[in-house]
Tab-separated table of C-alpha atoms in Angstrom:
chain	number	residue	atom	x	y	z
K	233	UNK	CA	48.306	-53.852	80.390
K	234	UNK	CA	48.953	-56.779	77.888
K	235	UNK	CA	48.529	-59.395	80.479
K	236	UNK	CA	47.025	-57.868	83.256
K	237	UNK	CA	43.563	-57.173	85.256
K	238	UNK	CA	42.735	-53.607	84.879
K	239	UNK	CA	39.814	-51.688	85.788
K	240	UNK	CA	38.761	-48.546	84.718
K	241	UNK	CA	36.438	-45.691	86.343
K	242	UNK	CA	34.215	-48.958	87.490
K	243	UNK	CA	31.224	-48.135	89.267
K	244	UNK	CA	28.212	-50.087	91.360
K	245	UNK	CA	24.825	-49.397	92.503
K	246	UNK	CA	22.330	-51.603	94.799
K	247	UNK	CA	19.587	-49.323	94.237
K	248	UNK	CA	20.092	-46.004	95.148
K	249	UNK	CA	23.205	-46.530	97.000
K	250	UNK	CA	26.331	-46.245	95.436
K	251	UNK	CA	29.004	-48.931	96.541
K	252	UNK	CA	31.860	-48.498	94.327
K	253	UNK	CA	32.307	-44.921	92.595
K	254	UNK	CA	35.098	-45.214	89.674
K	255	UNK	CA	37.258	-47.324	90.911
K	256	UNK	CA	40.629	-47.993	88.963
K	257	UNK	CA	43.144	-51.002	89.146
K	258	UNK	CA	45.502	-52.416	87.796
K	259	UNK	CA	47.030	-55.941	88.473
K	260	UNK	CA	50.042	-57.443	86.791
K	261	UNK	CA	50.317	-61.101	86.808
K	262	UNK	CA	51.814	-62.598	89.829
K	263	UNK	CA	51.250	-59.794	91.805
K	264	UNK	CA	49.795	-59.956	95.078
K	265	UNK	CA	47.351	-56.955	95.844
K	266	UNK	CA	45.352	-56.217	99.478
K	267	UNK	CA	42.688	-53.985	99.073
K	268	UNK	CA	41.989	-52.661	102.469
K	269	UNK	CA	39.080	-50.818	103.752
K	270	UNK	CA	36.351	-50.457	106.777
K	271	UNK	CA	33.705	-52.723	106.914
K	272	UNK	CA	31.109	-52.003	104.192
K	273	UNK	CA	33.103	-49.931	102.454
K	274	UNK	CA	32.973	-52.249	99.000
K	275	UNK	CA	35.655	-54.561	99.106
K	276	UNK	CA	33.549	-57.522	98.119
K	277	UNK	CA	31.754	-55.406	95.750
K	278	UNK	CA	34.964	-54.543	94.235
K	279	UNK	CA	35.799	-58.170	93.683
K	280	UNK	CA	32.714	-59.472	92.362
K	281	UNK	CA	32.269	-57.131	90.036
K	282	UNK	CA	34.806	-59.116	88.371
K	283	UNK	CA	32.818	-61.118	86.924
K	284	UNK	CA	29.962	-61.525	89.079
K	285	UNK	CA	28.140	-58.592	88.860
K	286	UNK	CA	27.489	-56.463	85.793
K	287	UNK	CA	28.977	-52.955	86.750
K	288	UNK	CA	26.958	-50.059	85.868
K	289	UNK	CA	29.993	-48.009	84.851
K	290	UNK	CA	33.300	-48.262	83.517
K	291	UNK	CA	35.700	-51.029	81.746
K	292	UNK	CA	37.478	-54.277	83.264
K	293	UNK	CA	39.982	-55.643	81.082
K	294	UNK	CA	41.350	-59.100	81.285
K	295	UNK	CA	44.501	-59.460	79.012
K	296	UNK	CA	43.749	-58.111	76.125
K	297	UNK	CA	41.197	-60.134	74.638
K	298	UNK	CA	38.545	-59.933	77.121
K	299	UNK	CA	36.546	-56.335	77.723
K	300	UNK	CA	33.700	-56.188	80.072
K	301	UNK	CA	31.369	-52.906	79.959
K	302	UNK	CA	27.791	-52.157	81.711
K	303	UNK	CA	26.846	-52.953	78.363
K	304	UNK	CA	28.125	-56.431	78.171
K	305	UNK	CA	26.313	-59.627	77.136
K	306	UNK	CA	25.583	-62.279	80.058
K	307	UNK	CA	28.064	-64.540	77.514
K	308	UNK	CA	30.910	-62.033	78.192
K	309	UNK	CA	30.553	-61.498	81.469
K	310	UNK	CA	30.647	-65.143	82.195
K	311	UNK	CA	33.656	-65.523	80.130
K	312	UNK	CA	35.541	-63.414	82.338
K	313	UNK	CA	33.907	-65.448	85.484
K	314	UNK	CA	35.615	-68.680	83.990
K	315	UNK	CA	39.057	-66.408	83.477
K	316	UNK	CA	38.876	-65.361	87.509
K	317	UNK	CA	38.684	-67.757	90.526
K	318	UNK	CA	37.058	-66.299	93.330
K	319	UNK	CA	37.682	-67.432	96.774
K	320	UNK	CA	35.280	-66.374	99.642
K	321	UNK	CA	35.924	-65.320	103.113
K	322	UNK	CA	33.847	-67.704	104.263
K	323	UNK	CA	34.923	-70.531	101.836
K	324	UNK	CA	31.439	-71.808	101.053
K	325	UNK	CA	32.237	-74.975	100.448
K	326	UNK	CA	29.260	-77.274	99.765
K	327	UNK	CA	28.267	-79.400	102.955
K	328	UNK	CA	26.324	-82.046	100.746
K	329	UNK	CA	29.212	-82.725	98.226
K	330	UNK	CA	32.550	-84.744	99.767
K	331	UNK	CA	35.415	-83.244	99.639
K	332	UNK	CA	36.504	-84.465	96.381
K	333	UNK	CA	33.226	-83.417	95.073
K	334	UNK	CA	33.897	-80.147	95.953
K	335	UNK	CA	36.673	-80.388	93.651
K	336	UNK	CA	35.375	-82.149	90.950
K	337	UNK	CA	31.654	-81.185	90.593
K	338	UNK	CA	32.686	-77.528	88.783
K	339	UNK	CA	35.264	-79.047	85.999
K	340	UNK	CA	33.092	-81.845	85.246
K	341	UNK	CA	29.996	-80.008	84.479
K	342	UNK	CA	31.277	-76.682	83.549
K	343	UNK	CA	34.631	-77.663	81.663
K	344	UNK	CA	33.695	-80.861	80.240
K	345	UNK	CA	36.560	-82.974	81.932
K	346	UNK	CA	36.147	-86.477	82.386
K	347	UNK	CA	34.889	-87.307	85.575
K	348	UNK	CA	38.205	-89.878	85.362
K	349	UNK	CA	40.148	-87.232	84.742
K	350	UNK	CA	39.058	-85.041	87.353
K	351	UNK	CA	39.326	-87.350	90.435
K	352	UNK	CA	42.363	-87.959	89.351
K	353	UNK	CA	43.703	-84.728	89.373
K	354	UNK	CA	41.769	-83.994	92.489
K	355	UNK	CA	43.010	-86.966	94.203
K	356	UNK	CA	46.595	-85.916	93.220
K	357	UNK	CA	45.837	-82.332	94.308
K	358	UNK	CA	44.673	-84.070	97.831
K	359	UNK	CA	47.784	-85.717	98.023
K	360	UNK	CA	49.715	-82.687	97.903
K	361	UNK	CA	47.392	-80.929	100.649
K	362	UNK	CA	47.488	-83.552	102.948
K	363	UNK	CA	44.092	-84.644	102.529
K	364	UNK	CA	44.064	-87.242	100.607
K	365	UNK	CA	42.624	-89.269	103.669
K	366	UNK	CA	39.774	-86.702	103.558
K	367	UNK	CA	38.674	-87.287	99.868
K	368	UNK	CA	35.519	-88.776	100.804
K	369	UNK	CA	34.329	-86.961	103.703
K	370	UNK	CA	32.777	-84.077	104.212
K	371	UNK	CA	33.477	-80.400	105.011
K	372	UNK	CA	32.407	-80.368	108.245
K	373	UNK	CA	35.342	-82.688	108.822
K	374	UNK	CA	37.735	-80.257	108.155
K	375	UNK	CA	39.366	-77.240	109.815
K	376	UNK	CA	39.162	-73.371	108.879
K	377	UNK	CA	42.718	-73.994	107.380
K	378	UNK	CA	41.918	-76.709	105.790
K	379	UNK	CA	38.173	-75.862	104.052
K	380	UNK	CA	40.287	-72.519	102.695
K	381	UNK	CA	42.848	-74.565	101.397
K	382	UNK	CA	40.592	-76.857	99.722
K	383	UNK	CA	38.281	-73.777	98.294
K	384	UNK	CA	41.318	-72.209	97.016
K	385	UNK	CA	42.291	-75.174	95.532
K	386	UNK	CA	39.167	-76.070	93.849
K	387	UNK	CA	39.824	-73.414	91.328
K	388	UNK	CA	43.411	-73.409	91.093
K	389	UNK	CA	43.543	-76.620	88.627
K	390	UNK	CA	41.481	-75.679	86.149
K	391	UNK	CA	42.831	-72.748	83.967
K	392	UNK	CA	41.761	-69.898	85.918
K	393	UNK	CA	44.165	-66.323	85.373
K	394	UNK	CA	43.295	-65.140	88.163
K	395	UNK	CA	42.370	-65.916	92.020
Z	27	UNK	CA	-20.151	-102.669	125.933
Z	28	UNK	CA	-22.068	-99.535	127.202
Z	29	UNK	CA	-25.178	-101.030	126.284
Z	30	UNK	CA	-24.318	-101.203	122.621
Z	31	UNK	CA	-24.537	-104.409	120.440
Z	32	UNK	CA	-21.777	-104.296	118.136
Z	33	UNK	CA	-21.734	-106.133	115.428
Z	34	UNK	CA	-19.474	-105.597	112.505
Z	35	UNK	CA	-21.172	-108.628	110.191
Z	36	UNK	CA	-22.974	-106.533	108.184
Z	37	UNK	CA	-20.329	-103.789	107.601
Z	38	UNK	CA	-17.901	-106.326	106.460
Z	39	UNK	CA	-20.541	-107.815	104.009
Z	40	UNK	CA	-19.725	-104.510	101.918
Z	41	UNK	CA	-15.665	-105.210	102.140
Z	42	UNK	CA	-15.290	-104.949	98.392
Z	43	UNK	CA	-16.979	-101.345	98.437
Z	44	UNK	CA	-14.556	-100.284	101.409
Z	45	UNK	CA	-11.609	-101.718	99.493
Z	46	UNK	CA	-12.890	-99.692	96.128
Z	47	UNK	CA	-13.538	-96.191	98.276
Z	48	UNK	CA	-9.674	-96.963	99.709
Z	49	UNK	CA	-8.678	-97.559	96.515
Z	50	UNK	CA	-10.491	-94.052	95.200
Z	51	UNK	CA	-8.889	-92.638	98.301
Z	52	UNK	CA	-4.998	-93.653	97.338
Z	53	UNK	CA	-5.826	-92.802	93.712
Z	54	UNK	CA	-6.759	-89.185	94.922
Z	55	UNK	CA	-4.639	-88.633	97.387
Z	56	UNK	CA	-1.372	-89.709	95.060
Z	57	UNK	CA	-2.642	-87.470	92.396
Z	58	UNK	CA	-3.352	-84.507	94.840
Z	59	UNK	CA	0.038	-84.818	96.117
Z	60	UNK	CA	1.595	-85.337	92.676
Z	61	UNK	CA	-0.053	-82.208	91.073
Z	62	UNK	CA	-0.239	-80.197	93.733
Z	63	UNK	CA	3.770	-80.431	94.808
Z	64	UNK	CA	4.542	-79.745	90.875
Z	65	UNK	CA	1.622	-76.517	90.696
Z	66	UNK	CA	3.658	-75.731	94.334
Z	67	UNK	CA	7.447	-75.365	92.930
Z	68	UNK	CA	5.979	-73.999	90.002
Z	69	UNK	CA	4.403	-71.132	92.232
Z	70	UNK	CA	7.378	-70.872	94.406
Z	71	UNK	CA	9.717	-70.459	90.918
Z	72	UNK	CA	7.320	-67.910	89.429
Z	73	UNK	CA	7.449	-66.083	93.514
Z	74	UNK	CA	11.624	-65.741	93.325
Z	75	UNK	CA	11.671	-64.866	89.561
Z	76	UNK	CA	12.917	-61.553	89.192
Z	77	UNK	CA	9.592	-60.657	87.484
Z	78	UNK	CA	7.780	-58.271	89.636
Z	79	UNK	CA	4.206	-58.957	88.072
Z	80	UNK	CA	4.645	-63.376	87.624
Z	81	UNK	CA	6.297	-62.846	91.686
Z	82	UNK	CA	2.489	-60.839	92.510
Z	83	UNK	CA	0.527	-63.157	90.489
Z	84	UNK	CA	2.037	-66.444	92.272
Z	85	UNK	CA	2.101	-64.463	95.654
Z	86	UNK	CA	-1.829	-63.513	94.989
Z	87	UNK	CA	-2.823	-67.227	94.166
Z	88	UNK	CA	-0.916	-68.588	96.959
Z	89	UNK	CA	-2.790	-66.618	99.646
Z	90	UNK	CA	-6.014	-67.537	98.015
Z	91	UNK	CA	-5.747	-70.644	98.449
Z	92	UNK	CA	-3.824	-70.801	101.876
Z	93	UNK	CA	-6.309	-68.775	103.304
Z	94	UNK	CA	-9.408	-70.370	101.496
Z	95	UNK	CA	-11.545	-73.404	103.461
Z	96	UNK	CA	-10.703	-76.711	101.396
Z	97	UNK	CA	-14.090	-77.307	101.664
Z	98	UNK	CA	-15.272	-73.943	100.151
Z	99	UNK	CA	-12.866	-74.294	97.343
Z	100	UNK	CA	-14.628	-77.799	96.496
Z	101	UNK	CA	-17.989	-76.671	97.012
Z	102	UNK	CA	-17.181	-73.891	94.796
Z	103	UNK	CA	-15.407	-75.767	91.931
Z	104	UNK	CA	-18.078	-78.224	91.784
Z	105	UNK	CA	-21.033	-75.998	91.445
Z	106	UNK	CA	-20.105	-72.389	91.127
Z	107	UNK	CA	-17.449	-73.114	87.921
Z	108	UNK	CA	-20.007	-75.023	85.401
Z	109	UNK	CA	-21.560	-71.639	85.193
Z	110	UNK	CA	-18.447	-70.451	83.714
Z	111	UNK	CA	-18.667	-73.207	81.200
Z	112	UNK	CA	-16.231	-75.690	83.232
Z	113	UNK	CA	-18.025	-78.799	84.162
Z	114	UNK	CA	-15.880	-81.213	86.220
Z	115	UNK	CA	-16.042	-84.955	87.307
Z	116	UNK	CA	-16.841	-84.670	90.910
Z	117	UNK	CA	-13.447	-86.734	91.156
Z	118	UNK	CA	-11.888	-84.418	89.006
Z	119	UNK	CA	-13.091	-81.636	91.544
Z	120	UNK	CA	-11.718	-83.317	94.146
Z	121	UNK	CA	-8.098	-83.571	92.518
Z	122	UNK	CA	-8.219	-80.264	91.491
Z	123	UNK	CA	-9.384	-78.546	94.679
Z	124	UNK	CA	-7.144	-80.271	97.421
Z	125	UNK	CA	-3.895	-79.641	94.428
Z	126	UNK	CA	-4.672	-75.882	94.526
Z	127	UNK	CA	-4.647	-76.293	98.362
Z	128	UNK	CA	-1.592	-78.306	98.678
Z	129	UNK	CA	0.148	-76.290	95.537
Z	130	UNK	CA	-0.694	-73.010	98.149
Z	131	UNK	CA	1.155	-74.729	101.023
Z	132	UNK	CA	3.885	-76.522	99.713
Z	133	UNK	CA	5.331	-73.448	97.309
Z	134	UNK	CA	5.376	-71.651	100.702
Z	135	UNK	CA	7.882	-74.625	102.537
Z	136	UNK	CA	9.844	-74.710	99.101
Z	137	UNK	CA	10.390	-70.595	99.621
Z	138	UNK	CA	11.266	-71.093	103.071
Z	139	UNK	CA	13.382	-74.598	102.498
Z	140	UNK	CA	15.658	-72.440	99.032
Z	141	UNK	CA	15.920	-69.144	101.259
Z	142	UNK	CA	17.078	-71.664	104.243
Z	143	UNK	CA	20.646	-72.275	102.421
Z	144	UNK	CA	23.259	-69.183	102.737
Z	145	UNK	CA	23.468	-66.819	99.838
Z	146	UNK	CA	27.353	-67.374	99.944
Z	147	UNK	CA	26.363	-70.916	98.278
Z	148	UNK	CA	24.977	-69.928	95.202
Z	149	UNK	CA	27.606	-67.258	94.599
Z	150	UNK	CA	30.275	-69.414	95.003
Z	151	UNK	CA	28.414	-71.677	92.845
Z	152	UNK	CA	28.423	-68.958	90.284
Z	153	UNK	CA	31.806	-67.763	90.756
Z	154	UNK	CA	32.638	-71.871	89.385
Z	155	UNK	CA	30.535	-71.100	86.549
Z	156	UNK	CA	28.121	-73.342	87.271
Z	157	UNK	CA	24.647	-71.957	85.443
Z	158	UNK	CA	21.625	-70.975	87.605
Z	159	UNK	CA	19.956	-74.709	86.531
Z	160	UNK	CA	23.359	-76.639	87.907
Z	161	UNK	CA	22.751	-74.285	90.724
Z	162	UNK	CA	19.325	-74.911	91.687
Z	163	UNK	CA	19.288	-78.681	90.727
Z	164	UNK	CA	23.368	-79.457	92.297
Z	165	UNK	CA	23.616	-77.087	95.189
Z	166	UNK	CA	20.985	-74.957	96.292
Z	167	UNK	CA	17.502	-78.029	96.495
Z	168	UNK	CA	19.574	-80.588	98.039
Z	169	UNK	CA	20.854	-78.617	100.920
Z	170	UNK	CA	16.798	-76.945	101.132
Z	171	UNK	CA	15.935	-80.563	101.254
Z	172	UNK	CA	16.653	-80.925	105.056
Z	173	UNK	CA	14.510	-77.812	105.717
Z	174	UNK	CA	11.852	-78.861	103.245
Z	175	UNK	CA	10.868	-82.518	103.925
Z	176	UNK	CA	9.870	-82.289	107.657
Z	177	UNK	CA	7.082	-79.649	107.181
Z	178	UNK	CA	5.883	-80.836	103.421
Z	179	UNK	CA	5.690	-84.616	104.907
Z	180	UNK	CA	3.645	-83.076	107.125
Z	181	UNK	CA	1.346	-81.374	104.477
Z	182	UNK	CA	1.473	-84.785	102.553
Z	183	UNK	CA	-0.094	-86.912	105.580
Z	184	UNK	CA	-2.880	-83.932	105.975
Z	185	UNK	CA	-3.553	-84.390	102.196
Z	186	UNK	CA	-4.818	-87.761	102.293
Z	187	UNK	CA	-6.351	-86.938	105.424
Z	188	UNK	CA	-8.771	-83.596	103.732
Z	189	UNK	CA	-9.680	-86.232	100.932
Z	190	UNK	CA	-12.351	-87.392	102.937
Z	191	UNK	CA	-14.173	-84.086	102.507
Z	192	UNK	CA	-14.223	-84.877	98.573
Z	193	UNK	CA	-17.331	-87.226	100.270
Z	194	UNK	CA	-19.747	-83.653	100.340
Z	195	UNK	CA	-19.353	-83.537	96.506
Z	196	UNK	CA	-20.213	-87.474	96.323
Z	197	UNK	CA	-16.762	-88.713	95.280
Z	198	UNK	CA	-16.837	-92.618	96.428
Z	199	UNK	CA	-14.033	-92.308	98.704
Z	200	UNK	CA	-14.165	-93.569	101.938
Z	201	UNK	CA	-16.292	-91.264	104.153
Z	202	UNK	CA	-18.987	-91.377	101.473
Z	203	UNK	CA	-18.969	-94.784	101.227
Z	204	UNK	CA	-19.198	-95.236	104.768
Z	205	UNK	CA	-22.303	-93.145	104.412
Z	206	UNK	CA	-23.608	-95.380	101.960
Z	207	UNK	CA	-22.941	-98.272	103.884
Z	208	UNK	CA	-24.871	-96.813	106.965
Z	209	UNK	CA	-27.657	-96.071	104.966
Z	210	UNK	CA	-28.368	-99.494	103.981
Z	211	UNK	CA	-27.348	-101.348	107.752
Z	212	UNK	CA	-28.285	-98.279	110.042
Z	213	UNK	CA	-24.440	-99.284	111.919
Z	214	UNK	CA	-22.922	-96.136	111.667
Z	215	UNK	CA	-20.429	-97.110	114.924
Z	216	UNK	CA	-19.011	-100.321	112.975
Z	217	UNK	CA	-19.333	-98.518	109.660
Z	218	UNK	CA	-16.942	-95.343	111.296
Z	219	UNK	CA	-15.230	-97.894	113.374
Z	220	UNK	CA	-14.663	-99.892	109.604
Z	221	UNK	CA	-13.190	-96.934	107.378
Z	222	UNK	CA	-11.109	-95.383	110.370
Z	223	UNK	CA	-9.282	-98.603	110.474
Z	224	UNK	CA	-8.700	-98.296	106.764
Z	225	UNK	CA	-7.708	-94.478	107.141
Z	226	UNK	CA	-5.525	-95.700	110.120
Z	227	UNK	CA	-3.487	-98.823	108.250
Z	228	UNK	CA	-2.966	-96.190	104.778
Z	229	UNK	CA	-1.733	-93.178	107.260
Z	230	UNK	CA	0.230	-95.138	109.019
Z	231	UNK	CA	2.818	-96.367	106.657
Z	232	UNK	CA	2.787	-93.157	104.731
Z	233	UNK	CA	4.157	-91.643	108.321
Z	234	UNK	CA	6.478	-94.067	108.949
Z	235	UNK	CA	8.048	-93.494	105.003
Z	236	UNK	CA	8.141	-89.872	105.544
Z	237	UNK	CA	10.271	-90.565	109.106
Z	238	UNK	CA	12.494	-92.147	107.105
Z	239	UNK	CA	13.035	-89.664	104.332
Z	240	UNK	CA	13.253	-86.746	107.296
Z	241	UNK	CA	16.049	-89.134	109.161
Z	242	UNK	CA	18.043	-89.127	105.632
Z	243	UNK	CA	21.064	-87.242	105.408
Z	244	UNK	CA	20.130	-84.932	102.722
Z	245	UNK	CA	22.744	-82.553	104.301
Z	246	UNK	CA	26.468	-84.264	105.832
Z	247	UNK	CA	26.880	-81.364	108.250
């Protein structure tokens, strides 16, 4: 899988329970994948093990220059964090920040971009969304539609592979 | 006036020792509440590490302290610890014995104030790539903020009040100087009368700040 997402025999433990037991994917770019379970049944597990969680067994690969193992270093694991946007059920957008801080915040400090830069991409992005008249409020102000929009968003500009 | 002759002439003939014991007062109060909020986060840092033995050791000094008189702890500092071989200033006492109290308190509303904000924040924090710092310092303490300020205002106006026990270990704050004052012009109502006045008009502003700071919209939503 040159290009792809694919994960191999993955596993997770909280503790003694086991949430994921060797799990395999794989995910071509472009392709849209449900993963659909009962509640509890590791769904969200499954996601953030890429890249949030270190997995206790098993391989992820992104492309083919980026492995992640158990054995990992925090470095690597991170690196494939920046690679994948992930995009909450329950948005979590960040009630303190205005909207177009919630766009802007992560690129500036993370990436480096010029806070310049940023707004004005966000701003543009805004404009696309409809929201441009929404830039400096906050989340409360919006709807459901609108908060997932703008969290999906948020990572969408910045050079993410995957969401 | 119930028999009583007030007279607050000779009180006020020792203004500039009240204004030096409010003075000593302010200067330990600000220090207690400077100290002891840093020795507090520190504590409530060292409780959420991931460190099972630092989150015991900050748990175990905590309750000491939380559960501990004030007055006990100064009594004890002042003349229990120089047979250790640590002498303190009575002042120093003082500053060191209401911190450890406040320290015990405050990392407590700091736990509850970080725990306050949903666990889906700092993940989706993370999942940005923000570090834990950027975390902490961007996301997670400003939204605590709202639940911390209320209750640790609270601890802050109690502060200056439990400086007047600092007065059993002879620190010239304002209760002991009152003392001394009664000593010398047998008034002890004008002399009370005198330094709750001055308790009163340093309180009362410090409430009215912290008001302010709880009205602030440390959180939009």
């Amino acid at each position: 899988m040159a290009c792809g997402l694919t994960l191999s025999g993955v596993s997770k433990r909280f503790g003694a329970v086991p949430a994921l037991r060797s799990v395999s994917l794989d995910a071509l770019p472009g392709q849209v994948i449900s993963v659909i379970g009962p509640s509890g049944s590791g769904k969200s597990t499954l996601l953030r093990c890429i890249g949030l969680h270190r997995i206790d067994e098993g391989q992820i690969n992104l492309g083919s220059d980026m492995v992640v193992t158990p054995q990992s270093s925090e470095q690597e694991i991170g690196r494939l964090r920046n690679s994948v946007g992930h995009i909450f059920q329950d948005f979590h957008l960040w009630p303190h920040k205005t909207v177009l801080e919630n766009l802007t915040l992560a690129p500036t400090m993370v990436k480096g971009v010029e806070k310049g830069a940023a707004t004005a991409k966000a701003i543009a992005i805004l404009g696309r969304l409809g929201l441009s008249s929404k830039a400096g409020c906050y989340p409360d102000a919006l709807s459901g539609g609108r908060s997932s929009a703008l969290r999906l968003v948020a990572h969408l500009p910045w050079s993410q592979r995957f969401c | 006036m119930g028999g009583y002759n007030w007279n607050f002439n000779a009180v006020f003939s020792y203004q500039d020792a009240i204004v030096g014991a409010a003075l000593t007062t302010l200067q330990l109060a600000l220090l207690t509440v400077i100290i002891g909020t840093v020795l507090g986060l520190a504590l409530c840092i060292a409780r959420m590490s991931g460190n099972k033995a630092v989150s015991a050791l900050a748990h175990g000094l905590g309750e000491v302290f939380r559960n501990l008189p004030v007055l006990v702890v100064l009594i004890w500092i002042f003349y229990a610890l120089p047979s250790f071989g640590f002498k303190l200033s009575a002042f120093d006492t003082a500053v060191v014995g209401l911190s450890l109290n406040l320290a015990a308190f405050s990392s407590e509303i700091f736990r509850a104030g970080i725990n306050s904000v949903p666990k889906g924040q700092r993940e989706a924090s993370l999942a940005l790539c923000l570090s834990e710092i950027q975390v902490m310092r961007e996301i997670i303490l400003p939204q605590a903020m709202r639940t911390i300020v209320p209750p640790l205002s609270g601890r802050y106006i109690e502060t200056v009040k439990l400086t007047s026990l600092a007065s059993v270990i002879a620190v010239n704050e304002l209760l002991h100087v009152g003392g001394n004052i009664i000593s010398v012009t047998y008034r002890p109502l004008e002399a009370y009368t005198a330094i709750s006045l001055v308790y009163f008009a340093m309180i009362t502003p410090l409430v009215y700040i912290m008001g302010k700071l709880e009205g602030k919209p440390w959180h939009a939503a």
